Short mmCIF file of C-alpha atoms in Angstrom, two decimals:
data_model
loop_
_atom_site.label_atom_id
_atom_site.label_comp_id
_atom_site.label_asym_id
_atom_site.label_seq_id
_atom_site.Cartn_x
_atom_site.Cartn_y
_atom_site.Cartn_z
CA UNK X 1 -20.70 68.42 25.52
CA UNK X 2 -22.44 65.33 23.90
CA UNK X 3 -20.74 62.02 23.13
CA UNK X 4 -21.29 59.90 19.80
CA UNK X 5 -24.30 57.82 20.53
CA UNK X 6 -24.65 54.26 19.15
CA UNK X 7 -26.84 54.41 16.23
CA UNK X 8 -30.37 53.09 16.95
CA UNK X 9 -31.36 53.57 13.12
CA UNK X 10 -28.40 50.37 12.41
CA UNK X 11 -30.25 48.42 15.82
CA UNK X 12 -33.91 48.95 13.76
CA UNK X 13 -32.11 47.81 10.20
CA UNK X 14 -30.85 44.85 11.57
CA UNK X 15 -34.25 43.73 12.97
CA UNK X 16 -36.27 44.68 10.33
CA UNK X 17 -33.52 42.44 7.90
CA UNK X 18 -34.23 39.83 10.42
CA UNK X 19 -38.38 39.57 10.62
CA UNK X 20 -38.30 40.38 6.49
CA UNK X 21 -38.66 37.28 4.41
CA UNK X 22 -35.08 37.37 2.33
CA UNK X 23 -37.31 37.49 -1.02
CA UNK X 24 -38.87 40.55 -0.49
CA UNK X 25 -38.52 43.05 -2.82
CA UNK X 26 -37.37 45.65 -0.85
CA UNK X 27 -34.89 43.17 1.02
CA UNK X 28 -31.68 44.42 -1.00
CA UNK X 29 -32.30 48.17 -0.38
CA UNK X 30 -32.86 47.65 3.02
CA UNK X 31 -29.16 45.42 3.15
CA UNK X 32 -27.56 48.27 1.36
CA UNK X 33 -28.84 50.92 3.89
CA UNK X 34 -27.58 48.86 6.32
CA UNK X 35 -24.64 48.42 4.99
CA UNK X 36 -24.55 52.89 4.11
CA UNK X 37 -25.92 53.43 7.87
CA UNK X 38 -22.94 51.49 9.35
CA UNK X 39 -19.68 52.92 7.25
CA UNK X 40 -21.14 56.12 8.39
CA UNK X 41 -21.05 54.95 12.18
CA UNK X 42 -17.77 53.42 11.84
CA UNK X 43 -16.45 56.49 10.42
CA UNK X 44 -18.49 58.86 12.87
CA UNK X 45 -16.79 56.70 15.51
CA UNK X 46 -13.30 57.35 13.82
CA UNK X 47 -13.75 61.06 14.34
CA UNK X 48 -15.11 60.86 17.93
CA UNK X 49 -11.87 58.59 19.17
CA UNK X 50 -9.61 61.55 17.58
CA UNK X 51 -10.90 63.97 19.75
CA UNK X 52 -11.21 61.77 22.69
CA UNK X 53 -7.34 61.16 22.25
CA UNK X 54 -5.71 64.49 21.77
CA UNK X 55 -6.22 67.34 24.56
CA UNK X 56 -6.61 71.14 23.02
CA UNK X 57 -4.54 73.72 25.60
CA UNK X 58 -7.46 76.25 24.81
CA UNK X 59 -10.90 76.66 25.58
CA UNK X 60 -13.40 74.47 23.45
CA UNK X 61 -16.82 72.31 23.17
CA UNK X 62 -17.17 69.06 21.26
CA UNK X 63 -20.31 68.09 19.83
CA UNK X 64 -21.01 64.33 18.08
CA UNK X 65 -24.32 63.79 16.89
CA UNK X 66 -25.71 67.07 16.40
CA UNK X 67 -29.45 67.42 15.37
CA UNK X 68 -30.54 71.02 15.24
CA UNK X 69 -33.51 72.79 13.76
CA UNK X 70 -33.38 76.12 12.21
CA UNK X 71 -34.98 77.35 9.03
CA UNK X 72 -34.70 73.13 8.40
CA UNK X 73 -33.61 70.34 10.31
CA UNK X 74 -30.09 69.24 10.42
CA UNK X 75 -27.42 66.90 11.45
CA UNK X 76 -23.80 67.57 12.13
CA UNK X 77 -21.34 64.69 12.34
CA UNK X 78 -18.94 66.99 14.83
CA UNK X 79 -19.38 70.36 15.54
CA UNK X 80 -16.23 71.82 17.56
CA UNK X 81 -16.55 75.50 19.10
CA UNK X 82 -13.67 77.63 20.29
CA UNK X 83 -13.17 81.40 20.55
CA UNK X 84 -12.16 81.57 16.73
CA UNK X 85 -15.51 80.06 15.81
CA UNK X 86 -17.66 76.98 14.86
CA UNK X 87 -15.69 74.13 12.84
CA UNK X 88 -17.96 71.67 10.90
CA UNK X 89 -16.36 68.13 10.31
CA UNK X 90 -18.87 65.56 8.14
CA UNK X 91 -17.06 62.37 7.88
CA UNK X 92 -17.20 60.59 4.39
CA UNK X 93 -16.30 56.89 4.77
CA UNK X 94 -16.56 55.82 1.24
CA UNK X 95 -14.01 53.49 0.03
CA UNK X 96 -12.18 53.57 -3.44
CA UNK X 97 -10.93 56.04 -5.74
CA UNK X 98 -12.41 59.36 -5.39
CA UNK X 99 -13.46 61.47 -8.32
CA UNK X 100 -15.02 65.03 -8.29
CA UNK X 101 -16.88 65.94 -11.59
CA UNK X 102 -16.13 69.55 -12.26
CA UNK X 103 -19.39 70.01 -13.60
CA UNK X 104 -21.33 68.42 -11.11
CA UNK X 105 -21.93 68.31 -7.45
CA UNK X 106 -21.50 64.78 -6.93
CA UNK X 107 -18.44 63.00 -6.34
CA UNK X 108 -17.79 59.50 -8.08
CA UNK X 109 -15.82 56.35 -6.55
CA UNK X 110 -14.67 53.68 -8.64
CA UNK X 111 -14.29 50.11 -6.61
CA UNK X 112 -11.04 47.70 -6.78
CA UNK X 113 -13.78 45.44 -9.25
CA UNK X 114 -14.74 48.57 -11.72
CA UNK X 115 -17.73 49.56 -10.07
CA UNK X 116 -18.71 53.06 -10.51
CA UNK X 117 -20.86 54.77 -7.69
CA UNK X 118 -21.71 58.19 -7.21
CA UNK X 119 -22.28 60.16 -4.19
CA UNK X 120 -23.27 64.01 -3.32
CA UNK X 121 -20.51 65.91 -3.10
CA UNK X 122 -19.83 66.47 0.34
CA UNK X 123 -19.28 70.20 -0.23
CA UNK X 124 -23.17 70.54 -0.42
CA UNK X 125 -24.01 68.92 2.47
CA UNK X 126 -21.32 71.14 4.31
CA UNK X 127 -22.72 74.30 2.59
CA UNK X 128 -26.11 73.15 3.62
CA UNK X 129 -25.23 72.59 7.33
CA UNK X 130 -23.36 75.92 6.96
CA UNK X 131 -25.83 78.29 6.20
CA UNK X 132 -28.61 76.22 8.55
CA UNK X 133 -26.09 76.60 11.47
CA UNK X 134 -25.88 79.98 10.32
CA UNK X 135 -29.85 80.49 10.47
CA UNK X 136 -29.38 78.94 14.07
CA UNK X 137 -26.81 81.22 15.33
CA UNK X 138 -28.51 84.63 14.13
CA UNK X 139 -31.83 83.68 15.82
CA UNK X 140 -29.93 83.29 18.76
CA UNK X 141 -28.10 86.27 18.19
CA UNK X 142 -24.95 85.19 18.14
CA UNK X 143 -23.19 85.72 15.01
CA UNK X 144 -20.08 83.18 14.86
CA UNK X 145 -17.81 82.34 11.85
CA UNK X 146 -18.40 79.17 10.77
CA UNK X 147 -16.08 76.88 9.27
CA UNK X 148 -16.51 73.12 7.43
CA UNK X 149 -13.80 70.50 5.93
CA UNK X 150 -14.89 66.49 5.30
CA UNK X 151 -12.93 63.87 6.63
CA UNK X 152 -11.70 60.71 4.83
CA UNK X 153 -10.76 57.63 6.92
CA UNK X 154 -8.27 56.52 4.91
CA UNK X 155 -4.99 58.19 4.67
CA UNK X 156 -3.95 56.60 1.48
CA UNK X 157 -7.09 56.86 -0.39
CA UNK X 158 -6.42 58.62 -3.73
CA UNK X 159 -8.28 61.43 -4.85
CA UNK X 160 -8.82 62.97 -8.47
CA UNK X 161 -9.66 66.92 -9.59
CA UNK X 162 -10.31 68.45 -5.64
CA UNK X 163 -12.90 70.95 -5.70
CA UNK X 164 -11.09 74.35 -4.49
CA UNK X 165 -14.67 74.90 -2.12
CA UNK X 166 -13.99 71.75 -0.15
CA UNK X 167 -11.51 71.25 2.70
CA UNK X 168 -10.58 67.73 3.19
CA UNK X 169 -8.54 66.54 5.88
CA UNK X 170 -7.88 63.03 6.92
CA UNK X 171 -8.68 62.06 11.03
CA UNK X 172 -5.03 62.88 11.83
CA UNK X 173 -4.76 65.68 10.69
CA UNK X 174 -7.61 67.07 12.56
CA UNK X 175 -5.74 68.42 15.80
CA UNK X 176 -3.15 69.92 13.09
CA UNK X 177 -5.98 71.73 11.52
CA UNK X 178 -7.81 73.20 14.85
CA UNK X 179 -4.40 74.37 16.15
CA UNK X 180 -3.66 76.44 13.16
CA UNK X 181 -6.97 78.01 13.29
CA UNK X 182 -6.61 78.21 17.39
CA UNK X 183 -4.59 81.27 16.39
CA UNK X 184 -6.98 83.48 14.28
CA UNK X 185 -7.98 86.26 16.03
CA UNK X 186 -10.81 85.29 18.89
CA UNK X 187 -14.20 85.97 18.09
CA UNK X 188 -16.23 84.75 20.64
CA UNK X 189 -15.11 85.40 24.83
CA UNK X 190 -15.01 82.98 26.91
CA UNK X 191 -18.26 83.44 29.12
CA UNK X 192 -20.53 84.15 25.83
CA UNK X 193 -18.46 80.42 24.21
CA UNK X 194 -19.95 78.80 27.19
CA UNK X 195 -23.09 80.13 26.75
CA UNK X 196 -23.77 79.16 23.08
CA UNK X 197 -22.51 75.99 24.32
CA UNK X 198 -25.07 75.35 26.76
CA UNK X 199 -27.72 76.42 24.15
CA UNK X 200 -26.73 74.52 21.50
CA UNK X 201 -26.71 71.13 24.32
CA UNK X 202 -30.27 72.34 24.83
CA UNK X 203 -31.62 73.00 21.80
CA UNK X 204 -30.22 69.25 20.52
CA UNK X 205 -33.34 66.54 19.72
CA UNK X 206 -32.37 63.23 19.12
CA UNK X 207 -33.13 61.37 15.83
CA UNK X 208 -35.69 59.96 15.40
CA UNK X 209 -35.74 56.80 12.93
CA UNK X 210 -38.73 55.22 13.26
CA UNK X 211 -40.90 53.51 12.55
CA UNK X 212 -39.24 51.71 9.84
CA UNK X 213 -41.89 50.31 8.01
CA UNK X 214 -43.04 53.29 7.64
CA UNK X 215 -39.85 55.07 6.66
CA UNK X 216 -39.53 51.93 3.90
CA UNK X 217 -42.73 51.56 2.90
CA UNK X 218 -43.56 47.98 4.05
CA UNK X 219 -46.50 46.99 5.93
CA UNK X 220 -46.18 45.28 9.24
CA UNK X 221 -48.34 42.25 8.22
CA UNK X 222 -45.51 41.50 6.09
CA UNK X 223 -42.79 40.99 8.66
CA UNK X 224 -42.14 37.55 10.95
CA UNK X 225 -43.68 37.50 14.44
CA UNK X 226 -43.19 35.72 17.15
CA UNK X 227 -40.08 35.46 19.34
CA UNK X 228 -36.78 34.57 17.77
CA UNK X 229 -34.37 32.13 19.42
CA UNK X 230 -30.90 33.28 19.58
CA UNK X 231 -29.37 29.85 18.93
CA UNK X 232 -31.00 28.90 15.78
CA UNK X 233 -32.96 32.05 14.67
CA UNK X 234 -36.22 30.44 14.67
CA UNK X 235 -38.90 32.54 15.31
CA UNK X 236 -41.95 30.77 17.16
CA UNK X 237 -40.15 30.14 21.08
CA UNK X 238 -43.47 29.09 23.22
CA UNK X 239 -43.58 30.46 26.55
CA UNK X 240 -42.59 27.98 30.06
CA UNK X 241 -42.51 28.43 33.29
CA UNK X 242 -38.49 29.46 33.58
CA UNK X 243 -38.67 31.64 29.92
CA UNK X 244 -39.02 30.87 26.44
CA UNK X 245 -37.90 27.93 24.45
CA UNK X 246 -37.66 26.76 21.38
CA UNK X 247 -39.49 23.91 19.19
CA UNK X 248 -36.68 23.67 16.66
CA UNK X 249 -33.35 23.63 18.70
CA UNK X 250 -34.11 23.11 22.33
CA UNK X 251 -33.08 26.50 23.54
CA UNK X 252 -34.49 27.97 26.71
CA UNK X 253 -34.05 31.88 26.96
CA UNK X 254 -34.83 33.95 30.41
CA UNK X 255 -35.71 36.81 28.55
CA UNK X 256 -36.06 36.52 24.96
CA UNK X 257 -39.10 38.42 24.55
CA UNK X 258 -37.23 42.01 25.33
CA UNK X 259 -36.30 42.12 21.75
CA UNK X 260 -39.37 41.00 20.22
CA UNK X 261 -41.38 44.03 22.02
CA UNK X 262 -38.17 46.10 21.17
CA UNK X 263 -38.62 44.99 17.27
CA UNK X 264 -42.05 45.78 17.75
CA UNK X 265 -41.45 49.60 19.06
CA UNK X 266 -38.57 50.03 16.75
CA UNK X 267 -40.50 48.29 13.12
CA UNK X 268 -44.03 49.18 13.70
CA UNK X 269 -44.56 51.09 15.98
CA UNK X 270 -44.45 53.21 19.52
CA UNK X 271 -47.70 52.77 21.05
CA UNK X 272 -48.89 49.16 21.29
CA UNK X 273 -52.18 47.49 22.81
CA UNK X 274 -51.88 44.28 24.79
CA UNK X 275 -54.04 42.26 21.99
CA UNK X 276 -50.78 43.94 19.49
CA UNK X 277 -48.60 42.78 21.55
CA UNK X 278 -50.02 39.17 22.17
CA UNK X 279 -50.14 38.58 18.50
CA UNK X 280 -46.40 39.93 17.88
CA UNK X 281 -45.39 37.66 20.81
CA UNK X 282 -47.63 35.18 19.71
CA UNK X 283 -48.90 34.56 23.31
CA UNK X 284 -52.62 34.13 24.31
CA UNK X 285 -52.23 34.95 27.79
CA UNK X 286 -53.31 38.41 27.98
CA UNK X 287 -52.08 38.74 31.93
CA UNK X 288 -48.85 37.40 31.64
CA UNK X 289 -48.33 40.46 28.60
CA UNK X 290 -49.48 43.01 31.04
CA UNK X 291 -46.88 41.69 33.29
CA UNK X 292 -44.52 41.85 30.46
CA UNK X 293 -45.25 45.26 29.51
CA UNK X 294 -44.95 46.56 33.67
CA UNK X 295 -41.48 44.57 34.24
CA UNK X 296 -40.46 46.87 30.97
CA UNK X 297 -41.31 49.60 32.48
CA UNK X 298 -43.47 50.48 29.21
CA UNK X 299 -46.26 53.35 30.40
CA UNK X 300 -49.33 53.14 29.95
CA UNK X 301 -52.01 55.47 28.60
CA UNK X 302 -55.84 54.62 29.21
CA UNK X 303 -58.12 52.06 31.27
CA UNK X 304 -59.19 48.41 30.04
CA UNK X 305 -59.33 47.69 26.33
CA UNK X 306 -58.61 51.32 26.05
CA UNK X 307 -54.97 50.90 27.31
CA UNK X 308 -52.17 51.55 25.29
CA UNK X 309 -48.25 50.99 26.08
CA UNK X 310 -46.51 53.75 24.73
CA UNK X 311 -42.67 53.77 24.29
CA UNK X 312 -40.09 56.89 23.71
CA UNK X 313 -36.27 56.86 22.52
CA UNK X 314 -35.49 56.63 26.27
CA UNK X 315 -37.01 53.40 26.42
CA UNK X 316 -36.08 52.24 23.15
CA UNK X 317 -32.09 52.69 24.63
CA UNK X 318 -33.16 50.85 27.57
CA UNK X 319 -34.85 47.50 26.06
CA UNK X 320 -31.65 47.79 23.90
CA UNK X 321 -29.29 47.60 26.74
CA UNK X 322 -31.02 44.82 28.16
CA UNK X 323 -31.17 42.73 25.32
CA UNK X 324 -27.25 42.84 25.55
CA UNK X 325 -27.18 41.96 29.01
CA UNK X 326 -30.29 39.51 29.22
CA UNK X 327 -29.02 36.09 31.11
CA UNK X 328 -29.50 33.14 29.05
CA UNK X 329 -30.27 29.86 30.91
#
């Protein structure tokens, strides 16, 4: 019912990493949320490629990237529905030994090197999701037994003192798991399943990341404009007649000011004037930005030097697509 998304929270990081100057002092914790944000999306995608390769011979929906909003907002990694009930699968791709405190709700992994990190333990988050799925269900009237287990990439990994409230299965064992529980006694028939389907595809809002200097506390007069060459990752290409090119390196680029107004939607901010946009781009020509703007497909809200350009998720997706299929000449 809906697919795992590529992450557009990893697409900001990387940008914002790219137009902050490596000594700022918030330069490491943005590297390390990176670095969190995409061991979640390459386990996330671990899970998703399990159920795209094993068929189920009974009724059932498949959620990735579930963001709900009950008595709270919330995000489920998978959420799979049959006639037995609602199965919650968070995916935990944390590498090292794993240790769970018995007197604390945190679990602890200790690195190859000796580092010590700690983590929540995910039997919180799944109680958390558990009880808001809950909320979501009974205000649509549809009391459903809900069920929850984490999943660890790595088959091998070793674990220490297993809380007795946590169900932890490993990818493979996934189908293993669901076909045990496929014969429970049905809860749920099979018109009302596909009808709490179809709500819960409706009710779904997509994340929501940005902007990022916001979300990290950096102000935008802080961060590199200008547009960055692809060759040597200068920023500062000046605009010619076929593109872009660039002082430092030589490089001409077609189209290498999609990701600057893409940084710009994605760092600072979703709504952007044509003066904003001129000194991001670092372009005087105020015409040839309008132009810009309309070949985007950016709308716009206003008249004259009222006029804002005013971008969505939608669009966000798009400029990202077309950065990975601009034509460099």
């Amino acid at each position: 019912m809906k697919e795992k998304s590529i992450s557009l929270k990893a697409i900001g990081l990387e940008a914002l990493l790219r137009r902050l100057p490596e000594n700022h002092p918030r330069y490491a914790d943005i590297e390390n949320e990176l670095r969190k944000t995409r061991a979640g999306e390459n386990g996330e995608r671990i899970l998703a490629n399990v159920f795209q390769q094993y068929e189920f011979p009974f009724k059932h929906y498949i959620f990735h990237d579930l963001n709900l909003q009950s008595t709270g907002k919330f995000q489920i990694d998978t959420l799979f529905l049959f006639q037995q009930g609602a199965v919650i699968f968070e995916m935990k791709n944390i590498a090292g030994k794993i240790s769970f405190p018995e007197t604390q709700n945190q679990l602890t992994r200790t690195l190859e090197n000796g580092q010590v990190d700690a983590f929540e333990c995910p039997s919180v988050q799944l109680e958390r999701n558990k009880m808001l799925l809950d909320d979501w269900f009974h205000a649509h009237h549809m009391p459903i037994p809900i069920y929850q287990a984490a999943v660890f990439p790595r088959p091998h990994q070793q674990f220490e003192n297993l809380r007795k409230d946590l169900t932890l299965v490993f990818p493979l064992e996934i189908p293993i798991f669901l076909r045990r529980m496929s014969s429970f006694p049905p809860m749920i028939e099979v018109p009302q399943l596909t009808d709490i389907a179809n709500k819960l595809t409706n009710a779904h809002r997509e994340y929501d990341p940005f902007p990022l200097t916001a979300t990290y506390g950096i102000h935008p007069s802080e961060l590199s404009t200008g547009v960055r060459c692809n060759q040597c990752g200068r920023f500062g290409m000046q605009s010619i007649y076929n593109g872009w090119g660039c002082p430092q390196c030589g490089n001409v680029e077609a189209k290498a000011h999609i990701q600057t107004v893409l940084d710009y939607f994605m760092l600072i901010g979703k709504r952007i004037s044509n003066k904003e946009c001129r000194q991001f781009l670092r372009l005087e020509c105020r015409q040839k930005v309008k132009r810009i703007l309309m070949q985007l497909g950016v709308p716009s809200e206003g008249e004259n030097k009222g006029r804002f350009y005013v971008a969505d998720l939608k669009l966000i997706r798009k400029l990202h697509e077309l950065t990975r299929s601009k034509v460099t000449k």
